[in-house]
Short mmCIF file of C-alpha atoms and ligand atoms in Angstrom, two decimals:
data_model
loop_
_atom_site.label_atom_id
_atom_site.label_comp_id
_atom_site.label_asym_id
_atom_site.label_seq_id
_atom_site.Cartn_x
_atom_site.Cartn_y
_atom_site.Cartn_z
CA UNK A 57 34.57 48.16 30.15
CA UNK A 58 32.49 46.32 32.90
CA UNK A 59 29.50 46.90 31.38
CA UNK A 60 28.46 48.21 28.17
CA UNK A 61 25.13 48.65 26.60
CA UNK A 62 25.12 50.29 23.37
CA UNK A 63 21.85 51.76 21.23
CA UNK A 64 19.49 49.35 23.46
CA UNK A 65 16.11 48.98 21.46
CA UNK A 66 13.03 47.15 22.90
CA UNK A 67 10.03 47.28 20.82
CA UNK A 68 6.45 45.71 21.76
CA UNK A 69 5.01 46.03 18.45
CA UNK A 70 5.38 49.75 17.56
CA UNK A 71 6.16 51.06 20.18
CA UNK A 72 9.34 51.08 21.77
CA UNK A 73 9.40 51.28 25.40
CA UNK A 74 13.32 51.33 25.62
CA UNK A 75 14.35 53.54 22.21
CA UNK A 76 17.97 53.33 21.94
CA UNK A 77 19.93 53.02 24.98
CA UNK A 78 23.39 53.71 26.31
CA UNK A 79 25.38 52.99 29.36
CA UNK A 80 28.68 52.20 30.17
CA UNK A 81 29.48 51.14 33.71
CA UNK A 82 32.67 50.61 35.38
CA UNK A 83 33.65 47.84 37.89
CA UNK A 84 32.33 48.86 42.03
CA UNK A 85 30.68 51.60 41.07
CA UNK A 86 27.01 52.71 42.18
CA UNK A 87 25.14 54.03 39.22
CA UNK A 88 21.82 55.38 39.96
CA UNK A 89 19.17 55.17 37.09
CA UNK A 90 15.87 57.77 37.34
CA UNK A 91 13.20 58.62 34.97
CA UNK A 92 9.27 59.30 35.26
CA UNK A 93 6.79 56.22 35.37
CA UNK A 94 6.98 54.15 32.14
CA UNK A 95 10.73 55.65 30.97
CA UNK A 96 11.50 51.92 30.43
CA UNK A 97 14.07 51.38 33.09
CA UNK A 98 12.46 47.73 33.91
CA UNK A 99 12.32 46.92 30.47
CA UNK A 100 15.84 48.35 30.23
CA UNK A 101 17.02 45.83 33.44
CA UNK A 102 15.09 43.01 31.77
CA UNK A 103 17.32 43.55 28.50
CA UNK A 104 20.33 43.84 30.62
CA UNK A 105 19.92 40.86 32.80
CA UNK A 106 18.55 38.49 29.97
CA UNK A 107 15.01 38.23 31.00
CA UNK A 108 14.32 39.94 28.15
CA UNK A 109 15.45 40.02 24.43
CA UNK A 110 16.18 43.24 22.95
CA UNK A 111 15.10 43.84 19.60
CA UNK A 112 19.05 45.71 18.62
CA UNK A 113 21.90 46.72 20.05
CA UNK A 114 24.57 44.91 21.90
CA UNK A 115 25.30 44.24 25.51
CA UNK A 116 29.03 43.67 26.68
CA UNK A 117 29.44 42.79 30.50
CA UNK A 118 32.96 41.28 31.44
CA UNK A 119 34.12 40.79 28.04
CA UNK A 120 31.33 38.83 26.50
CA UNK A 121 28.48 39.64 24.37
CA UNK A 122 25.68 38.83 26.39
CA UNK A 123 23.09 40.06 24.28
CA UNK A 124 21.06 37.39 23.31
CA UNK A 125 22.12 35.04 26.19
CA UNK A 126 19.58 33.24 28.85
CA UNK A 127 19.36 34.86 32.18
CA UNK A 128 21.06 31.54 33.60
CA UNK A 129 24.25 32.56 31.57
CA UNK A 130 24.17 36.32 32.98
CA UNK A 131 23.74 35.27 36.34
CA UNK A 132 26.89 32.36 36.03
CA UNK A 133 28.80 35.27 34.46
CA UNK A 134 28.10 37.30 37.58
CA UNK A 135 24.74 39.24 37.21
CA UNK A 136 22.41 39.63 39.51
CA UNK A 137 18.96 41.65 39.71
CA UNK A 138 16.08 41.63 41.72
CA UNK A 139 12.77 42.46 40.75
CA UNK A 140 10.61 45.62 41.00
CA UNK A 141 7.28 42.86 42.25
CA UNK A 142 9.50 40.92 44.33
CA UNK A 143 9.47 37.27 43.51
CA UNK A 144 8.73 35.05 46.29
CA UNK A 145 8.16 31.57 46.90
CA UNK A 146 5.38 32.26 49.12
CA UNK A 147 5.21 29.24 51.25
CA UNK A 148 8.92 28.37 51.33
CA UNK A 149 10.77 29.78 54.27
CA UNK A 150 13.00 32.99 53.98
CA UNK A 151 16.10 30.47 53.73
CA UNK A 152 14.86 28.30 51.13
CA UNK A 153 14.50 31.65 49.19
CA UNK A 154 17.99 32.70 49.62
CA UNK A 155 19.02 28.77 48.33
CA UNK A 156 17.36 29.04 45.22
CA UNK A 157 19.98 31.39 44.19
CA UNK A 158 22.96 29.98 46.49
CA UNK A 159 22.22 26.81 44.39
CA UNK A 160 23.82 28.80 41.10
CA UNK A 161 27.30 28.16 42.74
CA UNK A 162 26.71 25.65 45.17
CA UNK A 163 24.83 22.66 43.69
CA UNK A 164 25.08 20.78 47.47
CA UNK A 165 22.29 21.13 49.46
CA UNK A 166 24.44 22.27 52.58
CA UNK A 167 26.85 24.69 50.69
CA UNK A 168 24.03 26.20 49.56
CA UNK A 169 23.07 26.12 53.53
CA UNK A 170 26.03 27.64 54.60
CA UNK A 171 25.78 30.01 51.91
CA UNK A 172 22.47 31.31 52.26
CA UNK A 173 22.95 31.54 56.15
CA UNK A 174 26.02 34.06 55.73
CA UNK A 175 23.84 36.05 53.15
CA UNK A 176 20.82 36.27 55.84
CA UNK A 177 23.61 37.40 58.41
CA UNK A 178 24.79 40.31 55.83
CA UNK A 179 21.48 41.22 54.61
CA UNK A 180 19.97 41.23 58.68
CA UNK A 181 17.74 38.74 58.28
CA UNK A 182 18.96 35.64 59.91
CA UNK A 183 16.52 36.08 62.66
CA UNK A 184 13.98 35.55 59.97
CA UNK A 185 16.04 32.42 58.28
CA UNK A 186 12.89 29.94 59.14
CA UNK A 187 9.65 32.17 58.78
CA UNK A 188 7.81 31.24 55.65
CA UNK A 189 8.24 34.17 53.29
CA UNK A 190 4.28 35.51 53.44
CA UNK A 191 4.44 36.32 56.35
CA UNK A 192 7.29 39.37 55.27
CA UNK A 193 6.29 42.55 55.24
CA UNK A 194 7.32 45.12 52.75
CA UNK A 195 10.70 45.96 54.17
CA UNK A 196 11.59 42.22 54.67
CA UNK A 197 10.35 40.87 51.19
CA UNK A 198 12.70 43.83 49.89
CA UNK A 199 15.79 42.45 51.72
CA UNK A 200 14.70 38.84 50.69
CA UNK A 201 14.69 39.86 47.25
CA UNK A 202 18.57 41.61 47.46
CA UNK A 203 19.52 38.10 49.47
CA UNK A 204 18.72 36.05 47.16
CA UNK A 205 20.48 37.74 44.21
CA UNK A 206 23.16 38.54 46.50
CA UNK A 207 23.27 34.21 46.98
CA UNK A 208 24.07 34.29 43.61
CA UNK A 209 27.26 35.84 44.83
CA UNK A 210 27.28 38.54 41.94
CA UNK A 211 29.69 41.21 40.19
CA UNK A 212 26.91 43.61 39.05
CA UNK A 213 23.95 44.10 41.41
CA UNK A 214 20.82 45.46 39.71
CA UNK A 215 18.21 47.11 41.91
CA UNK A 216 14.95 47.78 40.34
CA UNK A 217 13.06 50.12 42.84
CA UNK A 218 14.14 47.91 45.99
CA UNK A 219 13.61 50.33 48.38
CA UNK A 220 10.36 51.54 47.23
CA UNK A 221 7.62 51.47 49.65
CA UNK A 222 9.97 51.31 53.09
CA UNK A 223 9.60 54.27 55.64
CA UNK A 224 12.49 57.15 55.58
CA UNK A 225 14.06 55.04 59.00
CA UNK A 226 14.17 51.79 57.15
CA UNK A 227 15.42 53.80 53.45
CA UNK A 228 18.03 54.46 55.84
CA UNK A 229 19.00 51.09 57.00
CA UNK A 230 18.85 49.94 53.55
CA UNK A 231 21.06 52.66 52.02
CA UNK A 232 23.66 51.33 54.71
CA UNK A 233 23.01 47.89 53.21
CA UNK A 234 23.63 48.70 49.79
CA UNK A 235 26.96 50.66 50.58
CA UNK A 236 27.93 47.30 52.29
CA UNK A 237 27.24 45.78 48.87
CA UNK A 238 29.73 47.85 46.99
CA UNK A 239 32.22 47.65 49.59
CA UNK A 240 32.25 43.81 49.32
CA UNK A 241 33.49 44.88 45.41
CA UNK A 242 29.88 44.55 43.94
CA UNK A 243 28.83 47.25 40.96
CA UNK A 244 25.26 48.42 41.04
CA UNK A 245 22.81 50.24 39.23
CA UNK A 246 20.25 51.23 41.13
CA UNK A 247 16.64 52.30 40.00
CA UNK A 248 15.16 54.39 42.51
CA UNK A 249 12.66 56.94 42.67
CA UNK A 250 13.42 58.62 45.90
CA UNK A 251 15.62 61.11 45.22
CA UNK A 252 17.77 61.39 48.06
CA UNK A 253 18.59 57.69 47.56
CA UNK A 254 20.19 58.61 44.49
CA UNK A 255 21.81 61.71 45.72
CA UNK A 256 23.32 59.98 48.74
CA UNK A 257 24.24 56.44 47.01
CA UNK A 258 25.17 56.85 43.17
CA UNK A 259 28.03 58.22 41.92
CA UNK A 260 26.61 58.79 38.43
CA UNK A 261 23.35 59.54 37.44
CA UNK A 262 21.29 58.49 34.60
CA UNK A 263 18.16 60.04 33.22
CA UNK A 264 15.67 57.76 31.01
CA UNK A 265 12.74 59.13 29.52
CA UNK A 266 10.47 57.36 26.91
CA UNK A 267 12.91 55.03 26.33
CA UNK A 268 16.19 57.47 25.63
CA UNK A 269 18.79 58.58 28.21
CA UNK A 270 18.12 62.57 28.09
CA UNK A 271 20.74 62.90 30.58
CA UNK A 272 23.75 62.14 32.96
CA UNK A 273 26.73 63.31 34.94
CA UNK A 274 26.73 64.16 38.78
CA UNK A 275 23.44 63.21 40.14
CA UNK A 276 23.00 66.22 42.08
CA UNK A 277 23.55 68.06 38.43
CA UNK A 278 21.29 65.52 36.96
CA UNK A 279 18.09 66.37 39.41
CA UNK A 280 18.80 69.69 38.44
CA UNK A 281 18.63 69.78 34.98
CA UNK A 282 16.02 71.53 33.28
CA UNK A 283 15.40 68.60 30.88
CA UNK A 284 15.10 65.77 33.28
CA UNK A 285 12.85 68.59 35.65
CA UNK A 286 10.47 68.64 32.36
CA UNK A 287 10.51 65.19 31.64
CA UNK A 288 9.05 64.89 35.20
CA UNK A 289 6.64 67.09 35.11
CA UNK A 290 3.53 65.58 35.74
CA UNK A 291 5.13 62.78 37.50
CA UNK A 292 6.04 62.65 40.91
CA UNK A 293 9.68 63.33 41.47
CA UNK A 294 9.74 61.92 45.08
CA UNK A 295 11.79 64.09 47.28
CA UNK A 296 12.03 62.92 51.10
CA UNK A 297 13.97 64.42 54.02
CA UNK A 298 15.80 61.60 55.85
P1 ADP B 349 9.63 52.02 34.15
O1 ADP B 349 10.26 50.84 34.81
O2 ADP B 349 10.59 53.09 33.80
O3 ADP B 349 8.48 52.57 34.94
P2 ADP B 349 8.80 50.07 32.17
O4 ADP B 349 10.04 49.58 31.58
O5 ADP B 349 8.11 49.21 33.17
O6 ADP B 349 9.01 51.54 32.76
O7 ADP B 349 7.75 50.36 31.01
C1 ADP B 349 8.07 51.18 29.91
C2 ADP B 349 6.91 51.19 28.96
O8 ADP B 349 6.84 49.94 28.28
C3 ADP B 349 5.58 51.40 29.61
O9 ADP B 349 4.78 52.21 28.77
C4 ADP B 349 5.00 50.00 29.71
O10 ADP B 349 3.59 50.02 29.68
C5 ADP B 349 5.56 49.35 28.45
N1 ADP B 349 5.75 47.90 28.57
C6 ADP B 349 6.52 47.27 29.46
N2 ADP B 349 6.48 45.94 29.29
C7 ADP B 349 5.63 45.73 28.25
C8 ADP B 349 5.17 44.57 27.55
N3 ADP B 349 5.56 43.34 27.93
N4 ADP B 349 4.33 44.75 26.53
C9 ADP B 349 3.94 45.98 26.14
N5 ADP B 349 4.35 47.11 26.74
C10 ADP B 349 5.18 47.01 27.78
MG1 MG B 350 9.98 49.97 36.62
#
Protein backbone atom coordinates (compact mmCIF):
# COMPACT_ATOMS: atom_id res chain seq x y z
CA UNK A 1 0.00 0.00 0.00
CA UNK A 2 0.97 3.72 -0.67
CA UNK A 3 -0.20 4.82 2.34
CA UNK A 4 -1.41 3.25 5.35
CA UNK A 5 -2.52 4.61 8.62
CA UNK A 6 -3.79 2.17 10.98
CA UNK A 7 -5.83 2.86 14.56
CA UNK A 8 -4.32 6.62 14.53
CA UNK A 9 -4.63 7.96 18.22
CA UNK A 10 -3.78 11.59 19.20
CA UNK A 11 -4.48 12.47 22.67
CA UNK A 12 -3.96 16.10 24.33
CA UNK A 13 -4.31 15.01 27.77
CA UNK A 14 -7.72 13.23 27.90
CA UNK A 15 -9.03 13.96 25.27
CA UNK A 16 -8.40 12.60 22.04
CA UNK A 17 -8.92 14.78 19.17
CA UNK A 18 -8.00 12.01 16.54
CA UNK A 19 -9.54 8.56 18.35
CA UNK A 20 -8.39 5.77 16.30
CA UNK A 21 -7.89 6.31 12.75
CA UNK A 22 -7.81 4.41 9.50
CA UNK A 23 -6.90 5.04 5.94
CA UNK A 24 -5.38 3.31 3.31
CA UNK A 25 -4.50 5.21 0.17
CA UNK A 26 -3.35 4.04 -3.07
CA UNK A 27 -0.67 5.60 -5.39
CA UNK A 28 -2.39 8.89 -7.86
CA UNK A 29 -5.35 8.81 -6.33
CA UNK A 30 -7.46 11.93 -4.98
CA UNK A 31 -8.91 11.11 -1.63
CA UNK A 32 -11.13 13.68 -0.24
CA UNK A 33 -11.32 13.89 3.66
CA UNK A 34 -14.68 15.81 5.31
CA UNK A 35 -15.95 16.07 8.74
CA UNK A 36 -17.63 18.98 10.92
CA UNK A 37 -15.31 21.67 12.66
CA UNK A 38 -12.95 20.04 15.23
CA UNK A 39 -13.33 16.15 13.64
CA UNK A 40 -9.49 16.21 13.91
CA UNK A 41 -8.58 16.12 10.28
CA UNK A 42 -5.55 18.75 10.97
CA UNK A 43 -4.48 16.91 13.80
CA UNK A 44 -4.94 13.80 11.65
CA UNK A 45 -2.52 15.59 8.65
CA UNK A 46 -0.13 16.69 11.40
CA UNK A 47 0.22 12.86 12.49
CA UNK A 48 0.50 11.90 8.93
CA UNK A 49 3.06 14.32 7.76
CA UNK A 50 5.27 14.17 11.02
CA UNK A 51 4.52 17.49 12.46
CA UNK A 52 2.97 15.78 14.96
CA UNK A 53 3.54 12.60 17.12
CA UNK A 54 0.77 10.31 17.52
CA UNK A 55 0.24 8.86 20.74
CA UNK A 56 -0.46 4.85 18.86
CA UNK A 57 -0.86 3.38 15.88
CA UNK A 58 1.39 3.04 12.94
CA UNK A 59 1.87 4.93 9.74
CA UNK A 60 3.25 3.06 6.55
CA UNK A 61 3.83 5.37 3.41
CA UNK A 62 6.08 3.75 0.61
CA UNK A 63 7.18 0.90 2.56
CA UNK A 64 8.51 2.49 5.67
CA UNK A 65 7.22 3.06 9.03
CA UNK A 66 7.09 6.60 9.29
CA UNK A 67 5.45 6.86 12.44
CA UNK A 68 7.60 8.43 14.70
CA UNK A 69 9.86 10.06 12.01
CA UNK A 70 10.69 14.06 11.70
CA UNK A 71 8.75 15.88 9.12
CA UNK A 72 12.24 16.37 7.24
CA UNK A 73 12.27 12.49 6.73
CA UNK A 74 8.49 12.47 5.36
CA UNK A 75 9.06 15.16 3.11
CA UNK A 76 12.70 13.39 1.64
CA UNK A 77 10.53 10.25 1.40
CA UNK A 78 8.09 12.20 -0.76
CA UNK A 79 5.41 13.94 1.47
CA UNK A 80 4.23 16.99 1.11
CA UNK A 81 1.38 19.15 2.95
CA UNK A 82 0.49 22.53 3.19
CA UNK A 83 -1.06 24.15 5.95
CA UNK A 84 -4.67 25.09 6.84
CA UNK A 85 -2.98 29.04 8.19
CA UNK A 86 -0.75 29.20 5.36
CA UNK A 87 2.83 29.64 6.33
CA UNK A 88 4.51 32.49 4.84
CA UNK A 89 7.66 34.19 5.02
CA UNK A 90 6.08 37.45 4.99
CA UNK A 91 8.74 39.68 3.71
CA UNK A 92 10.51 37.22 1.40
CA UNK A 93 9.34 37.33 -2.17
CA UNK A 94 6.84 34.68 -3.62
CA UNK A 95 10.07 32.89 -5.15
CA UNK A 96 12.10 32.74 -2.17
CA UNK A 97 8.97 30.93 -0.73
CA UNK A 98 8.80 28.36 -3.34
CA UNK A 99 12.96 27.80 -2.65
CA UNK A 100 12.59 27.01 0.78
CA UNK A 101 11.10 23.83 -0.27
CA UNK A 102 12.98 23.44 -3.79
CA UNK A 103 16.05 23.48 -1.43
CA UNK A 104 14.86 19.73 -0.06
CA UNK A 105 16.19 18.36 -3.45
CA UNK A 106 18.22 20.95 -4.74
CA UNK A 107 20.77 22.18 -2.15
CA UNK A 108 22.28 24.84 -5.08
CA UNK A 109 21.05 28.05 -4.90
CA UNK A 110 20.19 28.13 -8.77
CA UNK A 111 18.65 24.55 -9.02
CA UNK A 112 16.59 25.54 -6.51
CA UNK A 113 16.04 28.75 -8.98
CA UNK A 114 15.23 26.84 -11.80
CA UNK A 115 13.14 24.73 -9.76
CA UNK A 116 11.02 27.06 -8.07
CA UNK A 117 10.54 29.08 -11.40
CA UNK A 118 8.94 25.91 -13.23
CA UNK A 119 6.72 25.39 -10.03
CA UNK A 120 5.48 29.24 -10.24
CA UNK A 121 4.85 28.51 -14.08
CA UNK A 122 2.60 25.27 -13.08
CA UNK A 123 1.00 26.72 -10.13
CA UNK A 124 0.22 30.37 -12.34
CA UNK A 125 2.09 32.40 -10.42
CA UNK A 126 5.22 33.32 -12.18
CA UNK A 127 3.92 36.73 -12.82
CA UNK A 128 4.04 37.05 -9.09
CA UNK A 129 7.74 35.28 -8.80
CA UNK A 130 9.24 38.78 -7.28
CA UNK A 131 6.31 40.37 -5.16
CA UNK A 132 7.05 40.00 -1.51
CA UNK A 133 4.56 37.46 -0.20
CA UNK A 134 2.26 40.13 2.05
CA UNK A 135 1.23 41.63 -0.38
CA UNK A 136 -0.88 38.06 -1.59
CA UNK A 137 -4.19 37.97 -1.23
CA UNK A 138 -6.16 34.98 -0.16
CA UNK A 139 -6.24 33.17 -3.45
CA UNK A 140 -2.47 33.78 -4.08
CA UNK A 141 -1.15 32.87 -0.48
CA UNK A 142 -3.28 29.57 -1.20
CA UNK A 143 -1.34 28.79 -4.44
CA UNK A 144 1.96 29.87 -2.64
CA UNK A 145 1.30 27.47 -0.07
CA UNK A 146 0.58 24.29 -2.81
CA UNK A 147 4.01 25.75 -4.66
CA UNK A 148 6.00 25.42 -2.19
CA UNK A 149 5.10 21.85 -1.16
CA UNK A 150 4.79 21.09 -4.67
CA UNK A 151 8.94 22.43 -4.74
CA UNK A 152 9.39 19.71 -2.63
CA UNK A 153 8.59 17.72 -5.72
CA UNK A 154 6.27 15.21 -3.73
CA UNK A 155 4.48 11.65 -4.12
CA UNK A 156 1.58 12.38 -1.70
CA UNK A 157 0.13 15.90 -1.71
CA UNK A 158 -1.80 16.80 1.44
CA UNK A 159 -4.27 19.68 1.23
CA UNK A 160 -5.59 20.92 4.43
CA UNK A 161 -8.56 23.28 3.47
CA UNK A 162 -6.46 25.02 0.55
CA UNK A 163 -9.16 26.29 -1.18
CA UNK A 164 -11.03 27.65 1.65
CA UNK A 165 -11.89 31.21 1.49
CA UNK A 166 -11.47 31.66 -2.63
CA UNK A 167 -14.67 32.76 -4.63
CA UNK A 168 -16.70 29.86 -6.65
CA UNK A 169 -14.60 31.39 -10.10
CA UNK A 170 -11.27 30.99 -8.45
CA UNK A 171 -12.53 27.23 -6.54
CA UNK A 172 -12.73 26.63 -10.08
CA UNK A 173 -9.36 27.50 -11.29
CA UNK A 174 -7.96 25.76 -8.43
CA UNK A 175 -9.87 22.47 -8.87
CA UNK A 176 -8.19 22.58 -12.46
CA UNK A 177 -4.89 23.00 -10.59
CA UNK A 178 -5.18 20.20 -8.40
CA UNK A 179 -6.31 17.74 -11.28
CA UNK A 180 -2.99 18.95 -12.91
CA UNK A 181 -1.38 17.72 -9.70
CA UNK A 182 -2.56 14.17 -9.98
CA UNK A 183 -1.98 14.01 -13.55
CA UNK A 184 1.75 14.81 -13.01
CA UNK A 185 1.41 11.18 -10.85
CA UNK A 186 0.95 13.00 -7.43
CA UNK A 187 -1.62 11.22 -4.69
CA UNK A 188 -3.66 13.61 -2.63
CA UNK A 189 -5.86 13.81 0.16
CA UNK A 190 -7.65 16.63 0.19
CA UNK A 191 -9.48 18.31 3.25
CA UNK A 192 -12.11 20.43 2.05
CA UNK A 193 -15.21 21.72 3.26
CA UNK A 194 -16.95 22.75 0.14
CA UNK A 195 -18.72 20.06 -0.93
CA UNK A 196 -18.72 20.18 -4.51
CA UNK A 197 -14.90 20.21 -4.30
CA UNK A 198 -15.09 16.88 -3.01
CA UNK A 199 -17.78 15.66 -5.25
CA UNK A 200 -16.02 16.88 -8.38
CA UNK A 201 -12.22 16.02 -7.31
CA UNK A 202 -12.00 12.83 -4.96
CA UNK A 203 -12.48 9.59 -5.90
CA UNK A 204 -13.05 8.31 -2.35
CA UNK A 205 -14.51 9.90 0.39
CA UNK A 206 -13.74 9.92 3.97
CA UNK A 207 -15.89 10.96 6.86
CA UNK A 208 -14.11 12.00 10.33
CA UNK A 209 -16.03 12.88 13.21
CA UNK A 210 -14.65 13.37 16.81
CA UNK A 211 -11.74 11.81 15.93
CA UNK A 212 -13.18 8.32 14.20
CA UNK A 213 -13.84 7.74 10.48
CA UNK A 214 -17.84 7.13 10.64
CA UNK A 215 -17.74 6.68 7.04
CA UNK A 216 -16.47 6.14 3.38
CA UNK A 217 -17.03 4.88 -0.13
CA UNK A 218 -18.22 7.07 -3.17
CA UNK A 219 -18.27 10.58 -2.08
CA UNK A 220 -21.47 11.34 -3.57
CA UNK A 221 -22.75 8.19 -1.25
CA UNK A 222 -20.73 9.59 1.53
CA UNK A 223 -22.60 13.26 1.56
CA UNK A 224 -25.52 11.28 1.57
CA UNK A 225 -25.32 9.21 4.36
CA UNK A 226 -27.50 9.63 7.16
CA UNK A 227 -24.61 9.34 9.66
CA UNK A 228 -22.18 11.79 8.23
CA UNK A 229 -25.70 14.20 7.56
CA UNK A 230 -26.04 13.89 11.60
CA UNK A 231 -22.64 14.29 12.43
CA UNK A 232 -23.06 17.67 10.62
CA UNK A 233 -25.78 18.82 12.00
CA UNK A 234 -25.17 21.90 13.60
CA UNK A 235 -22.24 22.54 11.47
CA UNK A 236 -22.22 24.03 8.28
CA UNK A 237 -22.00 21.53 5.50
CA UNK A 238 -20.98 24.10 2.79
CA UNK A 239 -22.76 23.41 -0.39
CA UNK A 240 -21.94 25.92 -3.39
CA UNK A 241 -23.18 25.93 -7.00
CA UNK A 242 -20.17 26.45 -9.32
P1 LIG B 1 -10.42 19.88 12.19
O1 LIG B 1 -9.19 20.14 11.38
O2 LIG B 1 -11.18 18.68 11.77
O3 LIG B 1 -11.32 21.09 12.25
P2 LIG B 1 -8.57 19.76 14.41
O4 LIG B 1 -7.72 18.60 14.13
O5 LIG B 1 -8.01 21.11 14.14
O6 LIG B 1 -9.98 19.60 13.70
O7 LIG B 1 -9.00 19.74 15.94
C1 LIG B 1 -9.60 18.60 16.52
C2 LIG B 1 -9.81 18.86 17.99
O8 LIG B 1 -8.56 18.81 18.66
C3 LIG B 1 -10.41 20.20 18.30
O9 LIG B 1 -11.32 20.04 19.38
C4 LIG B 1 -9.22 21.04 18.71
O10 LIG B 1 -9.59 22.06 19.61
C5 LIG B 1 -8.34 20.01 19.38
N1 LIG B 1 -6.91 20.32 19.30
C6 LIG B 1 -6.18 20.46 18.19
N2 LIG B 1 -4.90 20.73 18.45
C7 LIG B 1 -4.82 20.76 19.81
C8 LIG B 1 -3.74 20.96 20.74
N3 LIG B 1 -2.50 21.23 20.32
N4 LIG B 1 -4.03 20.90 22.05
C9 LIG B 1 -5.27 20.62 22.49
N5 LIG B 1 -6.32 20.40 21.67
C10 LIG B 1 -6.11 20.47 20.35
MG1 LIG C 1 -8.60 21.70 10.24
Amino acid sequence: MFLEAKDIVKAFGAFRAVDGADISVAENEIVGLIGPNGAGKSTFFNCLAGDAEPTSGTIRFLDQDLTRATPEAHARLGMARTFQVPVTFEDMTVLQNVMVGAFLRHPHRTDAQDKSRQVLEFTGLAHLAGSPARSLGTPGRKRLEIARALATEPRLLLLDEALAGLTPAEVRLAIDLVRKIQQQGITIIIVEHIMEVILSLAERAVVFHQGKVIAKGAPRAVVDDPAVVSAYLGHHMKRVRM
